[in-house]
Coordinates of C-alpha atoms and ligand atoms in Angstrom, one line a residue:
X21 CA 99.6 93.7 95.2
X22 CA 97.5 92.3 91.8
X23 CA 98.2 88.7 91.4
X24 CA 98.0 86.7 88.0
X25 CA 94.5 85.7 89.2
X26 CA 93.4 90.0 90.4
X27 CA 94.4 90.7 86.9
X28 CA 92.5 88.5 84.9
X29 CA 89.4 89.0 87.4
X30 CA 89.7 92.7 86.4
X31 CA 89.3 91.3 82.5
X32 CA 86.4 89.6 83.4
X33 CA 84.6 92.8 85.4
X34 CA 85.5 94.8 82.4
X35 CA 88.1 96.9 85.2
X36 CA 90.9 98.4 82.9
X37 CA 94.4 97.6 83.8
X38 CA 96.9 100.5 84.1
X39 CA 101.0 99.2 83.1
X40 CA 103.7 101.3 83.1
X41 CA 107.2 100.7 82.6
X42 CA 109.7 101.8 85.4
X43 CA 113.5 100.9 85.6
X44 CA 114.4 102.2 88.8
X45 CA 114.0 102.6 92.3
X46 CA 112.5 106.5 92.4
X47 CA 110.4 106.4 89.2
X48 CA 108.7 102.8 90.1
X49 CA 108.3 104.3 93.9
X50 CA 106.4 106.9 92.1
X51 CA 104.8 104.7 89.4
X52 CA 103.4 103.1 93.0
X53 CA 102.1 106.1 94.7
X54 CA 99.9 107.3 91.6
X55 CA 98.3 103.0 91.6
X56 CA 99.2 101.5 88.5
X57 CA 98.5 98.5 88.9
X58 CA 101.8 96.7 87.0
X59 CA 104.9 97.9 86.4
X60 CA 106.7 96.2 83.2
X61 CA 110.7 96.6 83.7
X62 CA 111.0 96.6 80.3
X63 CA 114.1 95.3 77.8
X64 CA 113.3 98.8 76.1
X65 CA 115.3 100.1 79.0
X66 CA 118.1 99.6 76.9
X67 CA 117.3 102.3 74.8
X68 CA 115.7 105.0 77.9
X69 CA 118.0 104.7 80.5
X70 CA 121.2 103.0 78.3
X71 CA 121.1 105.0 75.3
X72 CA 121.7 101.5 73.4
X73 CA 120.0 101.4 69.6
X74 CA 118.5 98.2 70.1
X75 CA 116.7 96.3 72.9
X76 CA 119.2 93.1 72.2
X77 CA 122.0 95.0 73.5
X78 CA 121.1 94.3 77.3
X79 CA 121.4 90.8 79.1
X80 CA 119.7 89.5 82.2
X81 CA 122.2 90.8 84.6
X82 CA 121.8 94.4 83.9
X83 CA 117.8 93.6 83.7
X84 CA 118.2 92.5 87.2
X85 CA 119.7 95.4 88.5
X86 CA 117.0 97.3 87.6
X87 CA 114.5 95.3 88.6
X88 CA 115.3 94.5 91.7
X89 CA 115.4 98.2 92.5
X90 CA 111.9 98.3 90.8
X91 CA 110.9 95.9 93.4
X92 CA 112.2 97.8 96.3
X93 CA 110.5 100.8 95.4
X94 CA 107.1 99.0 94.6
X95 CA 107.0 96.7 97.0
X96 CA 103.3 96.6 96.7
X97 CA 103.2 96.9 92.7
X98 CA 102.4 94.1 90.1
X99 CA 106.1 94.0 89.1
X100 CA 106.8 91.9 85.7
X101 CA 110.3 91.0 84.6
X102 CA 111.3 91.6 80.8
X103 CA 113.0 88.7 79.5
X104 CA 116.0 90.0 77.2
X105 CA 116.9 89.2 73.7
X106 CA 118.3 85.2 74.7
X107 CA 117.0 84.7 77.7
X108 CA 114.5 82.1 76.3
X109 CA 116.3 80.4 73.9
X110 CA 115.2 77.2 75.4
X111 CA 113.2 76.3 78.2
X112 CA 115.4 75.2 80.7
X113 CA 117.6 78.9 80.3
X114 CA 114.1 80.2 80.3
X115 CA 113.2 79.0 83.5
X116 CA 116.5 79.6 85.0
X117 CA 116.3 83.4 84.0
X118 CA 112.5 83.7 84.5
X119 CA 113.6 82.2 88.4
X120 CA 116.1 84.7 88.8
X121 CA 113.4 88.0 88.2
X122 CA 110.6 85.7 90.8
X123 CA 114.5 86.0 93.5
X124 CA 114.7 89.7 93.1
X125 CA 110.9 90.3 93.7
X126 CA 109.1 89.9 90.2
X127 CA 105.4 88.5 90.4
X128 CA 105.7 87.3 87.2
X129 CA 107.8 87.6 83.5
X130 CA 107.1 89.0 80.0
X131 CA 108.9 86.9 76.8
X132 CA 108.1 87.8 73.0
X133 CA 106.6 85.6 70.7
X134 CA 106.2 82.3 71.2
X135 CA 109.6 80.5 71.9
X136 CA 109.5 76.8 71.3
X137 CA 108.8 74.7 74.4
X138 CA 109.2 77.4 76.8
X139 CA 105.7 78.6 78.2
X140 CA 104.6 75.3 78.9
X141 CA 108.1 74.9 80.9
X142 CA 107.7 77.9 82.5
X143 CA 103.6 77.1 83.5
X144 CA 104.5 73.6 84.7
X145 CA 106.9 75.3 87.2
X146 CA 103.8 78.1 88.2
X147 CA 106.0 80.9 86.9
X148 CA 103.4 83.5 85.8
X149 CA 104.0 84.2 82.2
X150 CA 102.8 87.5 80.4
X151 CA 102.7 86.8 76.5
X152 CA 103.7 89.7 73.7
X153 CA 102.3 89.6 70.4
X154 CA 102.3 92.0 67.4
X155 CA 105.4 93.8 67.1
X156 CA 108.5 92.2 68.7
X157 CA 111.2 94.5 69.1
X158 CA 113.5 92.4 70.1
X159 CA 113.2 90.3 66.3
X160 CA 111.6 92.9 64.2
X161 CA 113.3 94.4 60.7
X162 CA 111.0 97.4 61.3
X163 CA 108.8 99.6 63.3
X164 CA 105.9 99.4 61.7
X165 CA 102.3 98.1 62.6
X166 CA 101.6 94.2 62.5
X167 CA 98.7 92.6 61.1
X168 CA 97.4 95.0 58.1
X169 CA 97.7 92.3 56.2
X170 CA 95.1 89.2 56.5
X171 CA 98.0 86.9 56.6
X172 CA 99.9 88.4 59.3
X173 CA 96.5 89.5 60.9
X174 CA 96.1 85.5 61.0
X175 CA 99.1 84.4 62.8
X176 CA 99.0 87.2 65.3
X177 CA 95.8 85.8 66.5
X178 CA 97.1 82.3 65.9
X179 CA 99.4 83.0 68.2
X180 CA 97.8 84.9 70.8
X181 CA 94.7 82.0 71.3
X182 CA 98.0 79.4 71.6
X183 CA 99.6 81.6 74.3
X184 CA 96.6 81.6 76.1
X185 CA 96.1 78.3 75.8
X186 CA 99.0 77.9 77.3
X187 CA 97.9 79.6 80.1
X188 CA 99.4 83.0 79.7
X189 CA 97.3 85.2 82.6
X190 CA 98.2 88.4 80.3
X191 CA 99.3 89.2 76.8
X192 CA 100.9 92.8 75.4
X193 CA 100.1 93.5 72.0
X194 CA 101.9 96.0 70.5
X195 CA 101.3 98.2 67.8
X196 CA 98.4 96.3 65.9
X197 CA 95.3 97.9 64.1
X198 CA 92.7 98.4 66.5
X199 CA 89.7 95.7 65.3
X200 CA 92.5 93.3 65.6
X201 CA 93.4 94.0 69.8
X202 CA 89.8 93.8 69.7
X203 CA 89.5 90.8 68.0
X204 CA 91.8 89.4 70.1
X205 CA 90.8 90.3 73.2
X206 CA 87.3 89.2 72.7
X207 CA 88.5 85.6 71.8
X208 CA 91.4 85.5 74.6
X209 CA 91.3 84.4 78.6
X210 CA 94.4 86.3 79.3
X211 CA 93.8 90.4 80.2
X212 CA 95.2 92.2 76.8
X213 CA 97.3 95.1 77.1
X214 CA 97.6 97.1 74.3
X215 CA 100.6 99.5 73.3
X216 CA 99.4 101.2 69.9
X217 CA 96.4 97.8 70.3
X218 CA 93.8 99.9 69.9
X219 CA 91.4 101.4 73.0
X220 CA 89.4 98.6 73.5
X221 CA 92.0 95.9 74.9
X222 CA 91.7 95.5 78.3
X223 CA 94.2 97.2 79.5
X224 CA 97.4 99.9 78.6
X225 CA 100.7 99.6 78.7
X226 CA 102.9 102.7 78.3
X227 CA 106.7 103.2 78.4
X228 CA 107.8 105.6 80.9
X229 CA 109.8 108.1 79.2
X230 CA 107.1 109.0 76.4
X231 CA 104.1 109.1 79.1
X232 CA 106.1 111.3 81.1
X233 CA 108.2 113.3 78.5
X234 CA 111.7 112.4 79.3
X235 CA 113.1 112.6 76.1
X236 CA 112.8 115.8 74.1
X237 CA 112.6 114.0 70.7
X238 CA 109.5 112.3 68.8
X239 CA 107.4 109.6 70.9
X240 CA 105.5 106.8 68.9
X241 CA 102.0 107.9 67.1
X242 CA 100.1 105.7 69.5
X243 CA 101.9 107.1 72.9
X244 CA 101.0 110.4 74.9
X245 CA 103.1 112.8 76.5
X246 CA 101.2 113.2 80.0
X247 CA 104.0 115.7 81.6
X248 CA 107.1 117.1 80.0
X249 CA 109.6 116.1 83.0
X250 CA 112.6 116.9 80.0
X251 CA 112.0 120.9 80.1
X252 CA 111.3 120.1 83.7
X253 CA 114.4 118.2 84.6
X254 CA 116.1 121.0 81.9
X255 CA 114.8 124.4 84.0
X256 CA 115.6 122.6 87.6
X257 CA 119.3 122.5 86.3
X258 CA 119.3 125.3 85.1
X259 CA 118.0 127.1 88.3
X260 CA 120.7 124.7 90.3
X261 CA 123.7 126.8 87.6
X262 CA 122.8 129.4 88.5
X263 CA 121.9 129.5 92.2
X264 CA 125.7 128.0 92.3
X265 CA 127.5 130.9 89.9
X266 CA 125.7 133.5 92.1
Ligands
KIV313 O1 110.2 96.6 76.9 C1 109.1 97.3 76.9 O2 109.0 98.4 77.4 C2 108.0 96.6 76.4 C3 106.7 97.4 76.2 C4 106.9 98.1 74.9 C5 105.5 96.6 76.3 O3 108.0 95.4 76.1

């Protein structure tokens, strides 16, 4: 299994890091046998697996389920807890959630943004903390890339160097122009991994229903459809209705 420490020696070989997100016992079992090397349990299971609009609509005990079943079927995967919309409203919660993921298995956590107090909380008590810049899903009006502008371009590396000053061993950044993943990553400690970042970050993060084709509708532009396991999971059923009506 990757530690905080593989991961950001992998940055500094130029290795590319492989994430994926996996919810469940099964897909994260199989997540394991291809070797990615982390597997996010991502909030966005709200909307994959809970059919939920928004990722605010799920709390830390759902998120647990699910990834302690991550853990059990990736026992030797990277495994990073999500923390949900209110988790890390202040650092003491922070830590108290963050320590609940570490219980169920997690090697480290993932928060949005840069909550006030609560990385340095959460790196005084060694919990490995995973940064996530760009767009935040859990806080954003809209969808649409961060940092065209010069301004916003300015904060989002404003607060990318401060997470990694911090001591963030990873940061996601999500659905930025390229130059600026680049940018960043260039300037940062902490192994970038991009979602819609660009190629050159130094690693990719992926969620698991567009990569593997779960859902039959539209996937993000920055995402790729790998397998369609939709008309797969579709045609298996099908073959089951009618093996039974026969
Ligand atoms: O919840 C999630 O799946 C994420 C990825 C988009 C990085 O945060």
């Amino acid at each position: 299994m990757l530690t905080p420490e593989d991961i950001q020696a992998k940055k500094s070989k130029k290795q590319k890091i492989s994430m994926v997100t996996a919810y469940d016992f099964a897909f994260a079992k199989m997540a394991e046998a291809a070797g990615v090397d982390q597997i996010l349990v991502g909030d966005s299971l709200a909307n994959t697996m809970l059919g939920y609009k928004s990722t605010r609509e799920i709390g830390m005990n759902e998120m647990l389920i699910f990834a302690a079943a991550v853990c059990r079927g990736a026992p030797n995967t990277h495994v990073i807890g999500d923390m949900p919309f209110g988790s890390d409203a202040n650092p003491q919660l922070a830590y108290d959630n963050a320590r609940r993921f570490m219980d169920v298995g997690c090697s480290s956590i993932k928060l949005e943004g840069v909550p006030e107090g609560v990385i340095e909380f959460l790196r005084s008590k060694d919990i490995p903390v995973c940064a996530h810049h760009g767009l935040l899903p859990q806080t954003a009006e809209n969808f649409k890339q961060k940092g065209k502008t010069e301004e916003e371009a300015n904060a989002i590396i404003a607060a990318a160097k401060y997470t990694d000053s911090l001591g963030c061993f990873e940061m996601v950044l999500e659905h930025i122009p390229e130059t600026l993943g680049t940018l960043i990553t260039q300037q940062v400690s902490a192994a970038t991994i991009g979602i819609g970042g660009g190629k050159f970050t130094d690693g990719q993060v992926l969620v698991m229903h567009d990569a593997l084709g779960m859902h039959p509708g539209k996937i993000p532009p920055f995402a790729t459809k790998f397998v369609n396991m939709y008309e797969l999971g579709v045609e298996g059923f099908k073959k089951y209705v009618e093996h039974v009506n026969q």
